[in-house]
Amino acid sequence: MGRYLLAHDIGTSGDKAVLYQENGRLVASAVAAYDTSYPHPGWVEQDPEAWWRAVCESTKELLRKAKAEPGQVACVSFSGQMMGCLPVDRSGKPLRPMITWADTRSASQEQEIIRRLGLEKVYRITGHRPSASYSAAKLLWVRDNEPEIYKKTYRMLQAKDFIVHRLTRRFITDYSDAGGTNLFDIRRKEWSEEICGSLGIPMGLLPEAYPSATVAGSVTGEAACACGLKEGTPVVIGGGDGSCACVGAGAVEEGEAYCVLGSSSWISTVNRQPVFDGQLRTFNWVHLDPALYTPCGTMQAAGLSYGWYRDTFCKEEKRIAGETGESLYDLLDREMEKSGPGAGGVLYLPYLLGERSPRWNHAARGAFIGMDARTKKADMARAVLEGVGYNLKVILDILEGPGEQEALTLIGGGARGRLWAGILADIWGKPLRIPADPEEATGLGAAVCGGVGIGMFADYRVVKEFRKAAESIEPDPVRGKCYQRYYEIFNRAYEALVPVYEELAALPGHLAEA
């Protein structure tokens, strides 16, 4: 009887469950969706019970698809959305909906953290700047605005931690998810007494933190009846989605790097120590391997920029693609190839949602610069892809420092676009390695974590046997020189527009908090 690794990725829009064999072959996958609520501007919440229902539904569907018996599941492990705030009582019952990573209601609490501790101190301890995006500010908002709920709170959990508790009855988290709270000392790998004490947050509200491959416990009889797993199945904690994606991309040794090109995008490297930027532009996670760190920078609107351009300007191309059966993206690629590097002198600044790293400017907005009477739609489309590449190069340059990344693995939905991948390789001056299934990294990382946790695998390097590059794209030095000139202008353009963004943000109706 074969043994399977079951992993759940509890994401923003749903739970994706995957089943892998011991040799790294994907056997089956299943998705169960759930809703997100937006009760007020800037509020983004989810019902944790919907996560549990999705986990139960997807687990049963997965076993049915694979024709697998519950006893064949060697363990279950998790990846999950990060930086949330879910207060639960002593029994693990949610006291309110989860305040998700996308929620920005706690801006005043962010400022309180900065006043009490300072940007630099929080950054040096936690690896992250203080922000309303992280759990600490959200928990302080609950304290300030929902005191009755705060008084009843026994633990603050993240998404995957809630499911782990439902399966095992343990209140536990891992180092990677703890790192998304603004409360965790990433060097000592423990909750920061200094930060919690300064903010008046009792450390007892925080779950015990362990390495990601720790076995949290086993599936209880009650949970087994609900989700279809066998009672006693080992439950491995797993990690935050970013750290799981890192392993799934095959970045498991010092010096390796990868880029996720999705709706948002990030570049991350693997280091023995955190990388602290003097301007606080990038941040750090703990790798699933607790001996490593993943310095990282993320931009808000990568694939989202391309999707916005497609939906706003490409109605005719959509019609043609629908009539001919051709892929819309293949059609757009052919048009953009007519433009060439530099997009006819057009620059695109990809700040449709403001920006996190590297700019940290909520007021920043998108712009096209350099258009004239000769500008074609293909120039503007190519400028969007190049603008994302320039912005990601800012992150890459910070993370490299004095070092040099030989190549990057490219994953995510955008990795399927070969023109875009070629543009990125030329802008960054780096070879790109693209796996055969670039959208499966997160679940694979969580599954490998489970295998390490139960001793099936000796360490995370086993993923290299599973994650072979299906395609390599080499940079072109001639195009690279062209892009270097545009990259310098791109950065000057952003700096020149900063005061304009601030003036626009002050106007009535401007969505500065988007």
Coordinates of C-alpha atoms in Angstrom, one line a residue:
M1 CA 0.0 0.0 0.0
G2 CA 1.5 3.4 -1.0
R3 CA 1.8 6.2 1.4
Y4 CA 0.6 9.7 0.5
L5 CA 1.4 13.2 1.8
L6 CA -1.7 15.4 2.2
A7 CA -1.3 19.2 2.2
H8 CA -3.8 22.0 2.5
D9 CA -3.2 25.5 1.3
I10 CA -5.7 27.7 3.2
G11 CA -5.6 30.7 0.8
T12 CA -7.5 34.0 0.4
S13 CA -10.2 32.6 -1.8
G14 CA -10.3 29.0 -0.9
D15 CA -8.6 25.8 0.4
K16 CA -6.5 23.9 -2.2
A17 CA -5.8 20.3 -1.1
V18 CA -3.1 18.3 -2.8
L19 CA -2.0 14.6 -2.5
Y20 CA 1.6 13.7 -3.3
Q21 CA 3.3 10.3 -3.5
E22 CA 6.6 9.7 -1.7
N23 CA 8.4 10.3 -5.0
G24 CA 7.0 13.8 -5.3
R25 CA 4.4 13.0 -8.0
L26 CA 1.2 14.9 -7.7
V27 CA -1.7 12.4 -7.5
A28 CA -4.7 14.6 -7.2
S29 CA -5.9 18.1 -6.1
A30 CA -9.2 19.5 -5.0
V31 CA -10.4 23.1 -4.3
A32 CA -13.1 24.2 -1.9
A33 CA -14.0 27.9 -2.1
Y34 CA -15.2 30.3 0.7
D35 CA -16.3 33.9 0.9
T36 CA -14.6 37.0 2.0
S37 CA -16.6 39.8 3.6
Y38 CA -16.0 43.6 3.5
P39 CA -18.2 45.1 6.2
H40 CA -16.6 48.5 6.0
P41 CA -14.1 50.3 3.8
G42 CA -10.7 48.8 4.6
W43 CA -12.1 45.9 6.5
V44 CA -11.5 42.4 5.1
E45 CA -12.8 39.4 7.1
Q46 CA -13.3 35.6 6.8
D47 CA -15.3 33.0 8.7
P48 CA -12.9 30.4 10.2
E49 CA -15.7 27.8 10.2
A50 CA -15.8 28.2 6.5
W51 CA -12.1 27.2 6.4
W52 CA -12.9 24.0 8.4
R53 CA -15.8 23.1 6.1
A54 CA -13.6 23.6 3.1
V55 CA -10.8 21.4 4.6
C56 CA -13.3 18.7 5.3
E57 CA -14.9 19.0 1.8
S58 CA -11.6 19.1 -0.1
T59 CA -10.1 16.2 1.9
K60 CA -13.0 13.9 1.1
E61 CA -13.0 15.0 -2.6
L62 CA -9.2 14.4 -2.8
L63 CA -9.4 10.9 -1.4
R64 CA -12.3 10.1 -3.7
K65 CA -10.4 11.4 -6.8
A66 CA -7.2 9.4 -5.9
K67 CA -9.2 6.3 -4.9
A68 CA -7.1 6.4 -1.7
E69 CA -8.0 5.0 1.7
P70 CA -7.6 7.3 4.8
G71 CA -5.1 4.9 6.2
Q72 CA -2.8 5.5 3.2
V73 CA -2.3 9.2 4.3
A74 CA 1.1 9.3 6.1
C75 CA 0.5 12.8 7.4
V76 CA -1.4 16.0 6.8
S77 CA 0.4 19.4 6.7
F78 CA -0.5 23.0 6.0
S79 CA 0.3 26.2 4.2
G80 CA -1.8 29.2 5.0
Q81 CA -2.5 32.9 4.4
M82 CA -0.4 34.9 6.9
M83 CA -0.6 38.1 9.0
G84 CA -4.1 37.7 10.2
C85 CA -5.8 38.0 13.6
L86 CA -8.2 35.4 14.9
P87 CA -9.1 35.6 18.6
V88 CA -10.4 32.3 20.0
D89 CA -11.6 31.2 23.4
R90 CA -10.2 28.5 25.6
S91 CA -12.0 25.8 23.6
G92 CA -10.7 27.2 20.3
K93 CA -14.0 28.7 19.3
P94 CA -13.7 31.8 17.2
L95 CA -14.8 35.0 19.0
R96 CA -15.1 37.0 15.8
P97 CA -14.3 36.6 12.1
M98 CA -10.7 36.5 11.1
I99 CA -9.2 39.9 10.4
T100 CA -7.2 39.0 7.3
W101 CA -3.8 40.2 6.0
A102 CA -5.5 42.5 3.5
D103 CA -7.4 44.4 6.3
T104 CA -6.1 48.0 6.8
R105 CA -8.4 49.2 9.7
S106 CA -5.6 49.3 12.3
A107 CA -3.7 52.3 10.9
S108 CA -3.9 54.2 14.2
Q109 CA -2.6 51.1 16.0
E110 CA 0.3 51.0 13.6
Q111 CA 1.2 54.5 14.6
E112 CA 1.0 53.5 18.3
I113 CA 3.5 50.8 17.7
I114 CA 5.8 53.2 15.9
R115 CA 5.5 55.8 18.8
R116 CA 6.2 53.2 21.5
L117 CA 9.0 51.3 19.8
G118 CA 10.2 53.1 16.7
L119 CA 10.4 51.8 13.1
E120 CA 14.0 50.7 13.4
K121 CA 13.7 48.7 16.6
V122 CA 10.7 46.7 15.4
Y123 CA 12.4 46.1 12.1
R124 CA 15.6 44.8 13.7
I125 CA 13.8 42.5 16.1
T126 CA 11.0 41.1 13.9
G127 CA 12.5 41.5 10.4
H128 CA 9.5 43.6 9.4
R129 CA 8.5 47.3 9.6
P130 CA 5.5 48.0 11.9
S131 CA 2.4 48.0 9.7
A132 CA -1.3 47.7 9.9
S133 CA -0.9 44.6 7.6
Y134 CA 0.6 42.6 10.5
S135 CA -1.2 40.8 13.4
A136 CA 0.0 43.0 16.2
A137 CA -1.8 46.1 15.0
K138 CA -4.9 44.1 14.3
L139 CA -4.9 42.6 17.9
L140 CA -4.5 46.1 19.3
W141 CA -7.5 47.2 17.3
V142 CA -9.6 44.4 18.8
R143 CA -8.4 45.5 22.3
D144 CA -9.3 49.2 21.6
N145 CA -12.6 48.6 19.7
E146 CA -14.0 45.2 20.9
P147 CA -12.8 45.1 24.6
E148 CA -15.3 42.3 25.5
I149 CA -13.9 40.1 22.8
Y150 CA -10.4 40.9 23.8
K151 CA -11.1 40.0 27.4
K152 CA -12.4 36.6 26.3
T153 CA -9.5 35.9 24.0
Y154 CA -7.4 32.9 25.0
R155 CA -5.1 32.8 22.0
M156 CA -4.6 34.7 18.7
L157 CA -4.3 32.2 15.8
Q158 CA -3.4 32.3 12.1
A159 CA -5.5 30.4 9.5
K160 CA -3.6 27.2 9.4
D161 CA -3.2 27.2 13.2
F162 CA -6.9 27.2 13.6
I163 CA -7.2 24.1 11.5
V164 CA -4.3 22.4 13.3
H165 CA -6.2 23.1 16.6
R166 CA -9.4 21.7 15.2
L167 CA -7.6 18.5 14.2
T168 CA -5.4 18.1 17.3
R169 CA -6.8 20.4 20.0
R170 CA -3.3 22.0 20.4
F171 CA -2.7 25.8 20.2
I172 CA 0.5 26.0 18.2
T173 CA 2.1 27.9 15.4
D174 CA 5.4 27.8 13.4
Y175 CA 8.2 30.2 13.1
S176 CA 7.2 31.5 9.6
D177 CA 3.7 32.4 10.6
A178 CA 4.9 33.9 13.9
G179 CA 7.1 36.1 11.9
G180 CA 4.1 37.8 10.3
T181 CA 2.8 39.2 13.6
N182 CA 5.3 42.0 14.3
L183 CA 5.7 40.3 17.7
F184 CA 8.3 37.6 17.0
D185 CA 12.1 37.9 17.5
I186 CA 13.3 36.2 14.4
R187 CA 16.9 35.8 15.6
R188 CA 16.0 34.2 18.9
K189 CA 12.9 32.5 17.4
E190 CA 10.7 33.3 20.3
W191 CA 8.0 35.9 21.1
S192 CA 9.6 39.3 21.9
E193 CA 9.1 40.2 25.5
E194 CA 10.2 43.8 24.7
I195 CA 7.6 44.3 22.0
C196 CA 4.8 42.6 23.8
G197 CA 5.6 44.4 27.1
S198 CA 5.8 47.8 25.4
L199 CA 2.4 47.2 23.7
G200 CA 0.7 45.7 26.8
I201 CA 0.0 42.4 24.9
P202 CA 0.1 39.4 27.3
M203 CA 2.5 36.8 25.9
G204 CA 0.0 34.2 27.0
L205 CA -2.3 35.3 24.1
L206 CA 0.2 33.9 21.6
P207 CA 0.5 30.2 20.7
E208 CA 3.6 28.2 21.3
A209 CA 6.0 28.6 18.3
Y210 CA 8.0 25.7 16.8
P211 CA 9.8 24.7 13.6
S212 CA 7.5 24.2 10.7
A213 CA 8.1 20.4 10.5
T214 CA 7.1 19.8 14.1
V215 CA 4.4 17.2 14.5
A216 CA 1.7 19.1 16.4
G217 CA -0.2 15.9 17.3
S218 CA -2.6 13.5 15.6
V219 CA -6.1 13.7 14.2
T220 CA -8.7 13.2 17.0
G221 CA -11.6 10.9 16.7
E222 CA -14.1 13.8 16.4
A223 CA -12.0 15.5 13.7
A224 CA -11.6 12.2 11.8
C225 CA -15.3 11.8 11.6
A226 CA -15.8 15.3 10.2
C227 CA -13.0 15.4 7.6
G228 CA -12.6 11.8 6.5
L229 CA -9.0 11.2 7.7
K230 CA -8.1 8.3 9.9
E231 CA -7.9 8.9 13.6
G232 CA -4.3 9.1 14.7
T233 CA -3.0 10.5 11.4
P234 CA 0.1 12.7 12.2
V235 CA -0.5 16.5 11.8
V236 CA 2.5 18.6 10.9
I237 CA 2.2 22.3 11.5
G238 CA 3.5 23.5 8.2
G239 CA 4.1 27.1 7.4
G240 CA 3.0 30.4 6.0
D241 CA 2.2 30.4 2.3
G242 CA 5.3 32.4 1.4
S243 CA 7.7 30.1 3.2
C244 CA 6.0 27.0 1.7
A245 CA 6.2 28.5 -1.8
C246 CA 10.0 29.0 -1.2
V247 CA 10.5 25.3 -0.6
G248 CA 8.1 24.4 -3.4
A249 CA 10.2 26.5 -5.7
G250 CA 13.3 24.5 -4.7
A251 CA 14.9 27.4 -2.8
V252 CA 16.2 25.4 0.1
E253 CA 20.0 26.2 0.3
E254 CA 21.8 29.4 0.9
G255 CA 22.2 31.6 -2.1
E256 CA 19.2 30.3 -4.0
A257 CA 16.4 32.7 -5.1
Y258 CA 12.9 32.6 -6.6
C259 CA 10.2 34.9 -7.8
V260 CA 6.4 34.4 -7.5
L261 CA 4.7 36.2 -10.4
G262 CA 1.0 36.2 -9.6
S263 CA -1.6 39.0 -9.0
S264 CA 1.0 40.3 -6.5
S265 CA 4.6 39.3 -6.8
W266 CA 7.6 38.8 -4.6
I267 CA 11.3 38.0 -4.9
S268 CA 13.0 36.0 -2.1
T269 CA 16.5 34.7 -1.4
V270 CA 17.7 32.1 1.0
N271 CA 20.3 33.2 3.6
R272 CA 21.8 31.9 6.9
Q273 CA 21.1 35.3 8.5
P274 CA 18.3 37.9 8.0
V275 CA 19.2 40.7 5.5
F276 CA 18.4 44.1 7.1
D277 CA 18.1 47.0 4.6
G278 CA 19.2 50.4 5.9
Q279 CA 16.1 52.0 4.4
L280 CA 13.8 49.3 5.7
R281 CA 12.6 48.5 2.2
T282 CA 12.6 44.7 2.4
F283 CA 11.8 42.2 5.2
N284 CA 12.6 38.7 6.4
W285 CA 10.8 35.5 7.1
V286 CA 12.0 32.3 8.8
H287 CA 12.4 29.5 6.2
L288 CA 10.6 26.2 6.8
D289 CA 14.1 25.0 7.6
P290 CA 14.7 26.9 10.9
A291 CA 18.4 27.3 10.2
L292 CA 17.6 29.5 7.2
Y293 CA 15.9 32.8 6.5
T294 CA 14.1 34.2 3.4
P295 CA 14.8 37.9 2.9
C296 CA 12.0 39.2 0.7
G297 CA 10.4 42.1 -1.1
T298 CA 6.9 42.1 -2.5
M299 CA 5.0 44.4 -4.9
Q300 CA 1.2 44.8 -4.9
A301 CA 0.2 44.9 -8.6
A302 CA 2.2 42.6 -10.8
G303 CA -0.2 40.2 -12.6
L304 CA -2.9 42.6 -11.4
S305 CA -1.4 45.3 -13.6
Y306 CA -1.5 43.0 -16.7
G307 CA -5.0 41.9 -15.8
W308 CA -6.1 45.6 -15.5
Y309 CA -4.6 46.4 -18.8
R310 CA -6.2 43.4 -20.5
D311 CA -9.7 44.1 -19.1
T312 CA -9.5 47.9 -19.8
F313 CA -7.9 48.0 -23.2
C314 CA -8.2 44.6 -24.9
K315 CA -11.9 44.0 -25.6
E316 CA -11.2 43.6 -29.3
E317 CA -8.5 41.1 -28.7
K318 CA -10.8 39.2 -26.4
R319 CA -13.4 39.0 -29.1
I320 CA -10.9 37.7 -31.7
A321 CA -9.6 35.1 -29.2
G322 CA -13.1 34.0 -28.5
E323 CA -13.9 33.6 -32.2
T324 CA -10.7 31.8 -33.2
G325 CA -10.1 29.8 -30.1
E326 CA -6.6 31.2 -29.8
S327 CA -5.2 32.0 -26.3
L328 CA -5.7 35.7 -25.6
Y329 CA -2.2 35.9 -24.0
D330 CA -0.6 34.3 -27.1
L331 CA -2.3 36.9 -29.2
L332 CA -1.1 39.8 -26.9
D333 CA 2.4 38.3 -26.9
R334 CA 2.6 38.5 -30.7
E335 CA 1.5 42.1 -30.6
M336 CA 3.9 43.1 -27.9
E337 CA 6.8 41.5 -29.8
K338 CA 6.3 44.2 -32.5
S339 CA 7.1 46.8 -29.9
G340 CA 10.5 45.6 -28.7
P341 CA 12.6 46.4 -25.6
G342 CA 11.9 49.8 -24.1
A343 CA 8.3 49.7 -25.4
G344 CA 8.8 52.6 -27.8
G345 CA 10.0 54.9 -25.0
V346 CA 6.9 54.3 -22.8
L347 CA 7.4 53.6 -19.1
Y348 CA 4.7 52.2 -16.8
L349 CA 4.7 52.7 -13.0
P350 CA 2.9 49.7 -11.5
Y351 CA 1.3 51.2 -8.4
L352 CA -2.4 50.5 -8.9
L353 CA -2.8 49.6 -5.2
G354 CA -0.1 51.9 -3.7
E355 CA 3.0 49.9 -2.9
R356 CA 4.6 47.9 -0.1
S357 CA 8.2 46.9 -0.7
P358 CA 10.3 48.6 -2.0
R359 CA 8.4 51.9 -2.0
W360 CA 6.2 51.7 1.1
N361 CA 3.9 54.4 -0.2
H362 CA 0.2 53.9 0.2
A363 CA -0.4 57.0 -1.9
A364 CA 1.6 55.9 -5.0
R365 CA -0.5 55.3 -8.1
G366 CA 0.0 53.9 -11.6
A367 CA 1.2 56.0 -14.5
F368 CA 2.2 55.8 -18.2
I369 CA 5.1 58.2 -19.1
G370 CA 6.6 58.9 -22.5
M371 CA 3.7 58.4 -24.8
D372 CA 3.6 60.5 -28.0
A373 CA 1.6 60.5 -31.3
R374 CA 3.4 57.4 -32.5
T375 CA 2.6 55.2 -29.4
K376 CA 0.8 52.0 -30.2
K377 CA -1.3 49.8 -27.9
A378 CA 1.4 47.2 -28.2
D379 CA 3.9 49.7 -26.7
M380 CA 1.6 50.3 -23.7
A381 CA 1.1 46.6 -23.2
R382 CA 4.8 45.8 -23.2
A383 CA 5.4 48.8 -20.9
V384 CA 3.2 47.1 -18.3
L385 CA 5.3 44.0 -18.3
E386 CA 8.5 45.9 -18.3
G387 CA 7.3 48.2 -15.5
V388 CA 6.7 45.2 -13.3
G389 CA 10.1 43.9 -14.1
Y390 CA 11.8 47.2 -13.2
N391 CA 10.0 47.4 -9.9
L392 CA 11.0 43.8 -9.0
K393 CA 14.6 44.6 -10.0
V394 CA 14.6 47.3 -7.2
I395 CA 13.9 44.4 -4.7
L396 CA 16.4 42.1 -6.3
D397 CA 19.2 44.7 -6.1
I398 CA 18.5 45.3 -2.4
L399 CA 18.5 41.6 -1.6
E400 CA 21.6 40.8 -3.5
G401 CA 23.7 43.5 -1.8
P402 CA 27.3 42.6 -2.3
G403 CA 26.4 39.1 -3.4
E404 CA 25.2 37.7 -6.7
Q405 CA 22.3 35.4 -7.5
E406 CA 23.3 33.1 -10.3
A407 CA 19.7 32.3 -11.4
L408 CA 16.1 32.6 -10.1
T409 CA 13.3 30.1 -10.2
L410 CA 10.1 31.7 -11.6
I411 CA 6.8 30.3 -10.3
G412 CA 3.1 31.5 -10.2
G413 CA 0.6 32.0 -13.0
G414 CA 2.7 34.6 -14.7
A415 CA 5.5 32.1 -15.2
R416 CA 3.5 30.6 -18.1
G417 CA 4.0 33.7 -20.2
R418 CA 7.2 33.1 -22.1
L419 CA 7.5 36.7 -23.4
W420 CA 7.1 38.1 -19.9
A421 CA 9.7 35.6 -18.6
G422 CA 12.1 36.7 -21.3
I423 CA 11.6 40.4 -20.4
L424 CA 12.3 39.7 -16.8
A425 CA 15.5 37.7 -17.5
D426 CA 16.8 40.6 -19.7
I427 CA 15.9 43.3 -17.1
W428 CA 17.4 41.4 -14.2
G429 CA 20.3 40.0 -16.2
K430 CA 19.7 36.6 -14.7
P431 CA 18.8 33.2 -16.1
L432 CA 15.3 32.0 -15.1
R433 CA 14.4 28.4 -14.3
I434 CA 10.8 27.6 -14.9
P435 CA 9.3 24.3 -13.5
A436 CA 6.8 22.2 -15.4
D437 CA 4.0 23.1 -13.0
P438 CA 4.9 26.6 -11.8
E439 CA 1.5 27.1 -10.0
E440 CA 1.9 24.1 -7.7
A441 CA 4.8 25.3 -5.5
T442 CA 2.9 26.2 -2.3
G443 CA 1.2 22.8 -1.9
L444 CA 4.4 20.9 -2.7
G445 CA 6.3 22.9 -0.1
A446 CA 3.8 22.1 2.5
A447 CA 3.8 18.4 1.5
V448 CA 7.6 18.2 1.7
C449 CA 7.4 19.9 5.1
G450 CA 5.0 17.1 6.2
G451 CA 7.4 14.5 4.9
V452 CA 10.3 16.0 6.8
G453 CA 8.2 16.2 9.9
I454 CA 7.4 12.4 10.0
G455 CA 10.9 11.4 8.9
M456 CA 9.9 10.3 5.4
F457 CA 12.6 12.8 4.1
A458 CA 15.9 13.5 5.7
D459 CA 15.7 17.3 4.9
Y460 CA 14.2 19.8 2.6
R461 CA 16.8 19.3 -0.2
V462 CA 14.7 16.3 -1.3
V463 CA 12.5 18.8 -3.2
K464 CA 15.3 19.2 -5.7
E465 CA 14.6 15.6 -6.8
F466 CA 10.9 16.5 -7.4
R467 CA 11.3 20.1 -8.7
K468 CA 13.3 19.9 -12.0
A469 CA 13.4 23.0 -14.3
A470 CA 11.4 22.2 -17.4
E471 CA 12.7 25.3 -19.2
S472 CA 15.6 27.8 -18.8
I473 CA 15.5 31.3 -20.2
E474 CA 18.9 33.1 -20.6
P475 CA 19.2 36.9 -20.5
D476 CA 20.2 38.8 -23.7
P477 CA 23.1 41.2 -22.9
V478 CA 22.2 43.6 -25.7
R479 CA 18.6 44.0 -24.6
G480 CA 19.9 44.1 -21.0
K481 CA 21.9 47.3 -21.7
C482 CA 18.8 48.9 -23.2
Y483 CA 16.8 48.0 -20.2
Q484 CA 19.4 49.2 -17.7
R485 CA 19.0 52.8 -19.1
Y486 CA 15.2 52.6 -18.8
Y487 CA 15.5 51.1 -15.3
E488 CA 17.5 54.2 -14.1
I489 CA 14.8 56.5 -15.6
F490 CA 12.0 54.4 -14.1
N491 CA 13.4 55.0 -10.6
R492 CA 13.9 58.7 -11.2
A493 CA 10.3 58.9 -12.5
Y494 CA 9.0 57.4 -9.3
E495 CA 10.9 59.8 -7.2
A496 CA 9.8 62.8 -9.2
L497 CA 6.1 61.8 -8.8
V498 CA 6.2 61.3 -5.0
P499 CA 5.0 64.9 -4.3
V500 CA 2.3 64.6 -7.0
Y501 CA 1.1 61.4 -5.3
E502 CA 0.9 63.2 -2.0
E503 CA -1.1 66.0 -3.4
L504 CA -3.5 63.6 -5.1
A505 CA -3.9 61.7 -1.9
A506 CA -5.1 64.9 -0.2
L507 CA -7.9 65.4 -2.6
P508 CA -11.5 64.4 -1.7
G509 CA -12.4 60.9 -2.8
H510 CA -8.9 59.7 -3.3
L511 CA -8.6 56.1 -2.1
A512 CA -5.2 56.5 -0.4
E513 CA -5.8 53.3 1.7
A514 CA -6.6 51.0 -1.2

